[in-house]
Amino acid sequence: MKRTAKKAKEAAGDLESPPELAPGPGLGRRIRLFRVSLGLTQAQLARLTRVNRANLSAYETEAKPPRPATLAKLASARPRPPKRPGDPAAAGTLADRVRAVADEALDQVAARLAGAPEGHGFQAERSFAGKLWERLAPLGERERLLLIDLTPPVHKWALVERLAHESERAAVRDADAAFTLAELAFRAAEQLGSSPLGPAAREYAWAYLGNAYRVRCDHPAAATSLAAAKRETQVAGESPFSRARILDCEASYLREQRKFGEALEFHKNAMDVSRPDERGFLLLNLSATLQVAGHPEESVEALRRAIKALEGQVADPDSTRLRLVARFNLAVNLLDLKRPAEAEDLLPQVRNLTGTADDLDQLRLRWLEAKLIATKADRRDEAIDMLADVRQGFADRNLGYDAALAAFEGAALLLLEGRTENARALIEESLPTFVALKIRREGIASIGLYAESLRRDAETSTFAREMLNALERSGLGAVAR
């Protein structure tokens, strides 16, 4: 490891000159990684280079390309010297700070892995990648990038796989964190270069980067990433990466595009090549596509199959949450099918699996309880209060989409209770969230029509039921992910 640390220091010295920011594919991603490597926020880089912050954001997301002169200004960026002598927050050159971070990260990895041989075989390499992730997880985004860039021992295909899967896990709670991890997986894949598993690693990383873009509702970028994954497929040979999961990423994207026939074909192909331990997860995703495609009974059947498959995987660390998600989604689907008694039968199982889960899953449990209570006319006021608490809980966690869904459900109940003004306020407050998140146009249009009808004081109870039906038809209903 000492030899590795020396190489890392030499490589860090080379970062005194910025990496090339030449026009071409992936320029937005390279601009962002360059900014992160400098340890700067968008606002800081904008001030430093006198580039408009909104334009900088557009360059990073590739919404528009920078002019050559602007690109040159960005490439010449350097952290400014400290305003006050001895200011530790600003002291030191870029190379000094890179060396310090690289040394610290290398020391952490060395301490964790001392005397722990990598072993041989796929499982041994996955175990090694798990230990690397334990060291990467507490680090900041910039430190993770530096560690991957400057430390050859971490250039492993299994680390690409682990980072991709961590991205998928993060998508449940934070779309930006999911994107950052997918981007890190791609960075790790790039380090494999022309090695035998390089093309397969890049294919996997591209697929999960596409999935992260989808979660952020950036569908053009998702399409570009998935197309890049297919180009790598042409050169990728035998590999330890899951073909089923790559196909599953494509199916999720096609579902968002409302191309249900193609999506279901990809789901089928994924199931055909899946390992037994992947089938529960794949069936969960299939059920989501069937629900949005307007096949609720088939979605319920897929969820029941998922529950059965997941029961045999209790040793899997992800199994508990997947079993929770399967039952939660099944209960929601049964409610949508107007089968509340069956949904209520599942509630004890959902509560038991939620157990000591994190506060977000506890909040989703309360959401489900509110939906069940709302089926009882004499308890609507109680359900309205619970949904208000749920909506605030999601808002406090910056989960605007879920907060807006809870608001719409609360608004529908307010309408049924004849409280039109309160319902109108909730709808108008939440509608911009759907627009900002680029939710499917037909879903927004349907909900917008109901909001307009309220402004005209149309008959309310009918519109309350129609509004909830619109949510279900548009695939905007509440499901855990």
mmCIF file of N, CA and C in Angstrom, residues 78-174:
data_model
loop_
_atom_site.group_PDB
_atom_site.id
_atom_site.type_symbol
_atom_site.label_atom_id
_atom_site.label_comp_id
_atom_site.label_asym_id
_atom_site.label_seq_id
_atom_site.Cartn_x
_atom_site.Cartn_y
_atom_site.Cartn_z
ATOM 1 N N ARG A 78 -9.598 27.885 -10.558
ATOM 2 C CA ARG A 78 -8.739 27.516 -9.441
ATOM 3 C C ARG A 78 -9.348 28.079 -8.164
ATOM 4 N N PRO A 79 -9.290 27.347 -7.074
ATOM 5 C CA PRO A 79 -9.762 27.937 -5.819
ATOM 6 C C PRO A 79 -8.984 29.204 -5.503
ATOM 7 N N ARG A 80 -9.671 30.248 -5.051
ATOM 8 C CA ARG A 80 -9.006 31.505 -4.730
ATOM 9 C C ARG A 80 -8.198 31.366 -3.451
ATOM 10 N N PRO A 81 -7.137 32.168 -3.288
ATOM 11 C CA PRO A 81 -6.358 32.111 -2.047
ATOM 12 C C PRO A 81 -7.190 32.590 -0.879
ATOM 13 N N PRO A 82 -6.811 32.199 0.337
ATOM 14 C CA PRO A 82 -7.590 32.613 1.507
ATOM 15 C C PRO A 82 -7.620 34.126 1.646
ATOM 16 N N LYS A 83 -8.782 34.647 2.100
ATOM 17 C CA LYS A 83 -8.894 36.089 2.298
ATOM 18 C C LYS A 83 -8.126 36.530 3.531
ATOM 19 N N ARG A 84 -8.004 35.655 4.515
ATOM 20 C CA ARG A 84 -7.284 35.971 5.737
ATOM 21 C C ARG A 84 -6.128 34.984 5.884
ATOM 22 N N PRO A 85 -4.934 35.453 6.139
ATOM 23 C CA PRO A 85 -3.801 34.538 6.317
ATOM 24 C C PRO A 85 -4.098 33.506 7.387
ATOM 25 N N GLY A 86 -3.758 32.265 7.094
ATOM 26 C CA GLY A 86 -3.941 31.207 8.064
ATOM 27 C C GLY A 86 -5.334 30.623 8.114
ATOM 28 N N ASP A 87 -6.196 31.065 7.229
ATOM 29 C CA ASP A 87 -7.560 30.517 7.201
ATOM 30 C C ASP A 87 -7.497 29.055 6.780
ATOM 31 N N PRO A 88 -7.754 28.084 7.694
ATOM 32 C CA PRO A 88 -7.585 26.663 7.357
ATOM 33 C C PRO A 88 -8.581 26.190 6.319
ATOM 34 N N ALA A 89 -9.733 26.842 6.216
ATOM 35 C CA ALA A 89 -10.748 26.391 5.265
ATOM 36 C C ALA A 89 -10.323 26.646 3.832
ATOM 37 N N ALA A 90 -9.433 27.631 3.625
ATOM 38 C CA ALA A 90 -9.059 27.978 2.257
ATOM 39 C C ALA A 90 -7.576 27.775 1.981
ATOM 40 N N ALA A 91 -6.804 27.354 2.985
ATOM 41 C CA ALA A 91 -5.351 27.280 2.830
ATOM 42 C C ALA A 91 -4.944 26.114 1.941
ATOM 43 N N GLY A 92 -3.801 26.274 1.272
ATOM 44 C CA GLY A 92 -3.216 25.190 0.503
ATOM 45 C C GLY A 92 -3.613 25.197 -0.957
ATOM 46 N N THR A 93 -2.733 24.652 -1.781
ATOM 47 C CA THR A 93 -3.029 24.546 -3.202
ATOM 48 C C THR A 93 -3.939 23.354 -3.439
ATOM 49 N N LEU A 94 -4.467 23.292 -4.642
ATOM 50 C CA LEU A 94 -5.316 22.159 -4.999
ATOM 51 C C LEU A 94 -4.546 20.850 -4.836
ATOM 52 N N ALA A 95 -3.314 20.821 -5.325
ATOM 53 C CA ALA A 95 -2.524 19.592 -5.239
ATOM 54 C C ALA A 95 -2.324 19.172 -3.779
ATOM 55 N N ASP A 96 -2.088 20.153 -2.892
ATOM 56 C CA ASP A 96 -1.915 19.835 -1.466
ATOM 57 C C ASP A 96 -3.162 19.184 -0.903
ATOM 58 N N ARG A 97 -4.318 19.760 -1.246
ATOM 59 C CA ARG A 97 -5.560 19.228 -0.705
ATOM 60 C C ARG A 97 -5.872 17.850 -1.274
ATOM 61 N N VAL A 98 -5.563 17.650 -2.552
ATOM 62 C CA VAL A 98 -5.780 16.339 -3.158
ATOM 63 C C VAL A 98 -4.898 15.295 -2.495
ATOM 64 N N ARG A 99 -3.641 15.658 -2.259
ATOM 65 C CA ARG A 99 -2.719 14.710 -1.615
ATOM 66 C C ARG A 99 -3.233 14.333 -0.231
ATOM 67 N N ALA A 100 -3.716 15.310 0.526
ATOM 68 C CA ALA A 100 -4.188 15.041 1.875
ATOM 69 C C ALA A 100 -5.378 14.089 1.855
ATOM 70 N N VAL A 101 -6.285 14.341 0.948
ATOM 71 C CA VAL A 101 -7.465 13.476 0.854
ATOM 72 C C VAL A 101 -7.075 12.077 0.413
ATOM 73 N N ALA A 102 -6.209 11.988 -0.595
ATOM 74 C CA ALA A 102 -5.779 10.680 -1.092
ATOM 75 C C ALA A 102 -5.062 9.892 -0.002
ATOM 76 N N ASP A 103 -4.180 10.570 0.737
ATOM 77 C CA ASP A 103 -3.458 9.890 1.807
ATOM 78 C C ASP A 103 -4.414 9.354 2.867
ATOM 79 N N GLU A 104 -5.376 10.189 3.259
ATOM 80 C CA GLU A 104 -6.330 9.770 4.293
ATOM 81 C C GLU A 104 -7.155 8.576 3.819
ATOM 82 N N ALA A 105 -7.639 8.662 2.587
ATOM 83 C CA ALA A 105 -8.461 7.574 2.055
ATOM 84 C C ALA A 105 -7.647 6.289 1.936
ATOM 85 N N LEU A 106 -6.410 6.418 1.457
ATOM 86 C CA LEU A 106 -5.560 5.245 1.310
ATOM 87 C C LEU A 106 -5.261 4.607 2.665
ATOM 88 N N ASP A 107 -5.026 5.452 3.669
ATOM 89 C CA ASP A 107 -4.757 4.930 5.000
ATOM 90 C C ASP A 107 -5.964 4.164 5.539
ATOM 91 N N GLN A 108 -7.170 4.700 5.282
ATOM 92 C CA GLN A 108 -8.376 4.030 5.752
ATOM 93 C C GLN A 108 -8.547 2.665 5.087
ATOM 94 N N VAL A 109 -8.334 2.635 3.776
ATOM 95 C CA VAL A 109 -8.465 1.371 3.054
ATOM 96 C C VAL A 109 -7.410 0.381 3.520
ATOM 97 N N ALA A 110 -6.180 0.865 3.688
ATOM 98 C CA ALA A 110 -5.090 -0.013 4.123
ATOM 99 C C ALA A 110 -5.396 -0.622 5.491
ATOM 100 N N ALA A 111 -5.904 0.214 6.421
ATOM 101 C CA ALA A 111 -6.215 -0.272 7.760
ATOM 102 C C ALA A 111 -7.341 -1.301 7.721
ATOM 103 N N ARG A 112 -8.327 -1.061 6.883
ATOM 104 C CA ARG A 112 -9.494 -1.954 6.843
ATOM 105 C C ARG A 112 -9.169 -3.288 6.192
ATOM 106 N N LEU A 113 -8.289 -3.237 5.197
ATOM 107 C CA LEU A 113 -8.027 -4.431 4.403
ATOM 108 C C LEU A 113 -6.721 -5.128 4.775
ATOM 109 N N ALA A 114 -6.030 -4.611 5.777
ATOM 110 C CA ALA A 114 -4.754 -5.209 6.163
ATOM 111 C C ALA A 114 -4.953 -6.685 6.533
ATOM 112 N N GLY A 115 -4.182 -7.543 5.899
ATOM 113 C CA GLY A 115 -4.266 -8.965 6.195
ATOM 114 C C GLY A 115 -5.505 -9.641 5.658
ATOM 115 N N ALA A 116 -6.279 -8.940 4.811
ATOM 116 C CA ALA A 116 -7.496 -9.537 4.243
ATOM 117 C C ALA A 116 -7.295 -9.754 2.747
ATOM 118 N N PRO A 117 -6.808 -10.928 2.355
ATOM 119 C CA PRO A 117 -6.573 -11.178 0.933
ATOM 120 C C PRO A 117 -7.874 -11.123 0.149
ATOM 121 N N GLU A 118 -7.775 -10.714 -1.117
ATOM 122 C CA GLU A 118 -8.955 -10.601 -1.965
ATOM 123 C C GLU A 118 -9.585 -11.959 -2.227
ATOM 124 N N GLY A 119 -8.781 -12.983 -2.235
ATOM 125 C CA GLY A 119 -9.317 -14.301 -2.547
ATOM 126 C C GLY A 119 -9.550 -14.453 -4.043
ATOM 127 N N HIS A 120 -10.243 -15.494 -4.405
ATOM 128 C CA HIS A 120 -10.479 -15.779 -5.811
ATOM 129 C C HIS A 120 -11.960 -16.072 -6.020
ATOM 130 N N GLY A 121 -12.406 -15.864 -7.211
ATOM 131 C CA GLY A 121 -13.796 -16.139 -7.533
ATOM 132 C C GLY A 121 -14.671 -14.919 -7.354
ATOM 133 N N PHE A 122 -15.854 -14.966 -7.975
ATOM 134 C CA PHE A 122 -16.748 -13.826 -7.978
ATOM 135 C C PHE A 122 -17.192 -13.434 -6.578
ATOM 136 N N GLN A 123 -17.552 -14.413 -5.738
ATOM 137 C CA GLN A 123 -18.040 -14.087 -4.415
ATOM 138 C C GLN A 123 -16.967 -13.435 -3.553
ATOM 139 N N ALA A 124 -15.733 -13.897 -3.695
ATOM 140 C CA ALA A 124 -14.631 -13.308 -2.933
ATOM 141 C C ALA A 124 -14.426 -11.855 -3.351
ATOM 142 N N GLU A 125 -14.531 -11.595 -4.641
ATOM 143 C CA GLU A 125 -14.355 -10.218 -5.118
ATOM 144 C C GLU A 125 -15.508 -9.336 -4.673
ATOM 145 N N ARG A 126 -16.709 -9.901 -4.625
ATOM 146 C CA ARG A 126 -17.843 -9.123 -4.128
ATOM 147 C C ARG A 126 -17.666 -8.805 -2.646
ATOM 148 N N SER A 127 -17.122 -9.745 -1.885
ATOM 149 C CA SER A 127 -16.866 -9.509 -0.470
ATOM 150 C C SER A 127 -15.832 -8.397 -0.294
ATOM 151 N N PHE A 128 -14.811 -8.423 -1.136
ATOM 152 C CA PHE A 128 -13.778 -7.388 -1.114
ATOM 153 C C PHE A 128 -14.392 -6.026 -1.438
ATOM 154 N N ALA A 129 -15.291 -5.991 -2.437
ATOM 155 C CA ALA A 129 -15.949 -4.735 -2.814
ATOM 156 C C ALA A 129 -16.825 -4.225 -1.669
ATOM 157 N N GLY A 130 -17.439 -5.152 -0.918
ATOM 158 C CA GLY A 130 -18.237 -4.739 0.223
ATOM 159 C C GLY A 130 -17.400 -4.034 1.266
ATOM 160 N N LYS A 131 -16.187 -4.528 1.494
ATOM 161 C CA LYS A 131 -15.289 -3.885 2.449
ATOM 162 C C LYS A 131 -14.839 -2.517 1.942
ATOM 163 N N LEU A 132 -14.603 -2.418 0.639
ATOM 164 C CA LEU A 132 -14.246 -1.119 0.068
ATOM 165 C C LEU A 132 -15.393 -0.123 0.246
ATOM 166 N N TRP A 133 -16.629 -0.597 0.035
ATOM 167 C CA TRP A 133 -17.766 0.303 0.178
ATOM 168 C C TRP A 133 -17.900 0.795 1.611
ATOM 169 N N GLU A 134 -17.568 -0.046 2.584
ATOM 170 C CA GLU A 134 -17.620 0.387 3.981
ATOM 171 C C GLU A 134 -16.716 1.595 4.206
ATOM 172 N N ARG A 135 -15.614 1.641 3.474
ATOM 173 C CA ARG A 135 -14.689 2.774 3.619
ATOM 174 C C ARG A 135 -15.137 3.961 2.777
ATOM 175 N N LEU A 136 -15.744 3.692 1.651
ATOM 176 C CA LEU A 136 -16.191 4.781 0.786
ATOM 177 C C LEU A 136 -17.437 5.470 1.332
ATOM 178 N N ALA A 137 -18.328 4.695 1.945
ATOM 179 C CA ALA A 137 -19.642 5.220 2.340
ATOM 180 C C ALA A 137 -19.565 6.491 3.204
ATOM 181 N N PRO A 138 -18.674 6.566 4.222
ATOM 182 C CA PRO A 138 -18.662 7.773 5.064
ATOM 183 C C PRO A 138 -17.999 8.978 4.393
ATOM 184 N N LEU A 139 -17.305 8.778 3.280
ATOM 185 C CA LEU A 139 -16.575 9.871 2.636
ATOM 186 C C LEU A 139 -17.517 10.769 1.859
ATOM 187 N N GLY A 140 -17.073 12.000 1.614
ATOM 188 C CA GLY A 140 -17.820 12.912 0.765
ATOM 189 C C GLY A 140 -17.656 12.536 -0.702
ATOM 190 N N GLU A 141 -18.457 13.175 -1.548
ATOM 191 C CA GLU A 141 -18.433 12.847 -2.971
ATOM 192 C C GLU A 141 -17.051 13.059 -3.581
ATOM 193 N N ARG A 142 -16.416 14.156 -3.237
ATOM 194 C CA ARG A 142 -15.102 14.461 -3.811
ATOM 195 C C ARG A 142 -14.058 13.450 -3.369
ATOM 196 N N GLU A 143 -14.093 13.074 -2.069
ATOM 197 C CA GLU A 143 -13.115 12.115 -1.564
ATOM 198 C C GLU A 143 -13.304 10.748 -2.227
ATOM 199 N N ARG A 144 -14.549 10.357 -2.468
ATOM 200 C CA ARG A 144 -14.793 9.088 -3.158
ATOM 201 C C ARG A 144 -14.213 9.107 -4.566
ATOM 202 N N LEU A 145 -14.435 10.210 -5.263
ATOM 203 C CA LEU A 145 -13.897 10.330 -6.620
ATOM 204 C C LEU A 145 -12.374 10.222 -6.623
ATOM 205 N N LEU A 146 -11.746 10.924 -5.675
ATOM 206 C CA LEU A 146 -10.284 10.895 -5.617
ATOM 207 C C LEU A 146 -9.764 9.507 -5.301
ATOM 208 N N LEU A 147 -10.420 8.827 -4.378
ATOM 209 C CA LEU A 147 -9.976 7.483 -4.008
ATOM 210 C C LEU A 147 -10.051 6.550 -5.208
ATOM 211 N N ILE A 148 -11.133 6.629 -5.951
ATOM 212 C CA ILE A 148 -11.284 5.753 -7.118
ATOM 213 C C ILE A 148 -10.281 6.125 -8.205
ATOM 214 N N ASP A 149 -10.059 7.425 -8.388
ATOM 215 C CA ASP A 149 -9.139 7.864 -9.439
ATOM 216 C C ASP A 149 -7.686 7.512 -9.135
ATOM 217 N N LEU A 150 -7.317 7.581 -7.858
ATOM 218 C CA LEU A 150 -5.893 7.541 -7.506
ATOM 219 C C LEU A 150 -5.434 6.242 -6.864
ATOM 220 N N THR A 151 -6.332 5.286 -6.723
ATOM 221 C CA THR A 151 -5.973 4.073 -5.986
ATOM 222 C C THR A 151 -6.214 2.828 -6.826
ATOM 223 N N PRO A 152 -5.207 2.330 -7.540
ATOM 224 C CA PRO A 152 -5.388 1.144 -8.382
ATOM 225 C C PRO A 152 -5.982 -0.065 -7.676
ATOM 226 N N PRO A 153 -5.694 -0.325 -6.378
ATOM 227 C CA PRO A 153 -6.292 -1.511 -5.751
ATOM 228 C C PRO A 153 -7.811 -1.518 -5.717
ATOM 229 N N VAL A 154 -8.459 -0.360 -5.861
ATOM 230 C CA VAL A 154 -9.925 -0.349 -5.820
ATOM 231 C C VAL A 154 -10.539 -0.456 -7.207
ATOM 232 N N HIS A 155 -9.717 -0.592 -8.241
ATOM 233 C CA HIS A 155 -10.238 -0.683 -9.603
ATOM 234 C C HIS A 155 -10.705 -2.111 -9.867
ATOM 235 N N LYS A 156 -11.875 -2.436 -9.359
ATOM 236 C CA LYS A 156 -12.407 -3.790 -9.422
ATOM 237 C C LYS A 156 -13.793 -3.774 -10.053
ATOM 238 N N TRP A 157 -14.094 -4.801 -10.852
ATOM 239 C CA TRP A 157 -15.427 -4.897 -11.442
ATOM 240 C C TRP A 157 -16.494 -4.987 -10.356
ATOM 241 N N ALA A 158 -16.156 -5.661 -9.232
ATOM 242 C CA ALA A 158 -17.150 -5.851 -8.175
ATOM 243 C C ALA A 158 -17.503 -4.534 -7.498
ATOM 244 N N LEU A 159 -16.578 -3.569 -7.475
ATOM 245 C CA LEU A 159 -16.896 -2.265 -6.908
ATOM 246 C C LEU A 159 -17.877 -1.527 -7.818
ATOM 247 N N VAL A 160 -17.726 -1.672 -9.135
ATOM 248 C CA VAL A 160 -18.688 -1.093 -10.080
ATOM 249 C C VAL A 160 -20.083 -1.644 -9.781
ATOM 250 N N GLU A 161 -20.184 -2.950 -9.616
ATOM 251 C CA GLU A 161 -21.459 -3.594 -9.331
ATOM 252 C C GLU A 161 -22.038 -3.086 -8.015
ATOM 253 N N ARG A 162 -21.194 -3.010 -6.971
ATOM 254 C CA ARG A 162 -21.682 -2.591 -5.654
ATOM 255 C C ARG A 162 -22.189 -1.150 -5.693
ATOM 256 N N LEU A 163 -21.453 -0.263 -6.346
ATOM 257 C CA LEU A 163 -21.864 1.137 -6.432
ATOM 258 C C LEU A 163 -23.160 1.277 -7.228
ATOM 259 N N ALA A 164 -23.306 0.482 -8.283
ATOM 260 C CA ALA A 164 -24.544 0.514 -9.068
ATOM 261 C C ALA A 164 -25.728 0.110 -8.214
ATOM 262 N N HIS A 165 -25.568 -0.947 -7.430
ATOM 263 C CA HIS A 165 -26.665 -1.417 -6.584
ATOM 264 C C HIS A 165 -26.947 -0.435 -5.442
ATOM 265 N N GLU A 166 -25.901 0.222 -4.919
ATOM 266 C CA GLU A 166 -26.118 1.248 -3.895
ATOM 267 C C GLU A 166 -26.904 2.420 -4.481
ATOM 268 N N SER A 167 -26.653 2.725 -5.743
ATOM 269 C CA SER A 167 -27.409 3.778 -6.418
ATOM 270 C C SER A 167 -28.884 3.428 -6.467
ATOM 271 N N GLU A 168 -29.175 2.187 -6.793
ATOM 272 C CA GLU A 168 -30.571 1.749 -6.869
ATOM 273 C C GLU A 168 -31.238 1.819 -5.492
ATOM 274 N N ARG A 169 -30.503 1.444 -4.443
ATOM 275 C CA ARG A 169 -31.067 1.519 -3.095
ATOM 276 C C ARG A 169 -31.343 2.966 -2.701
ATOM 277 N N ALA A 170 -30.427 3.864 -3.062
ATOM 278 C CA ALA A 170 -30.571 5.271 -2.682
ATOM 279 C C ALA A 170 -31.743 5.933 -3.384
ATOM 280 N N ALA A 171 -32.123 5.399 -4.562
ATOM 281 C CA ALA A 171 -33.192 6.023 -5.348
ATOM 282 C C ALA A 171 -34.507 6.076 -4.587
ATOM 283 N N VAL A 172 -34.692 5.187 -3.615
ATOM 284 C CA VAL A 172 -35.928 5.165 -2.829
ATOM 285 C C VAL A 172 -36.095 6.464 -2.055
ATOM 286 N N ARG A 173 -34.977 7.056 -1.631
ATOM 287 C CA ARG A 173 -35.033 8.202 -0.732
ATOM 288 C C ARG A 173 -34.503 9.486 -1.331
ATOM 289 N N ASP A 174 -33.563 9.400 -2.254
ATOM 290 C CA ASP A 174 -32.895 10.616 -2.709
ATOM 291 C C ASP A 174 -32.413 10.418 -4.145
#
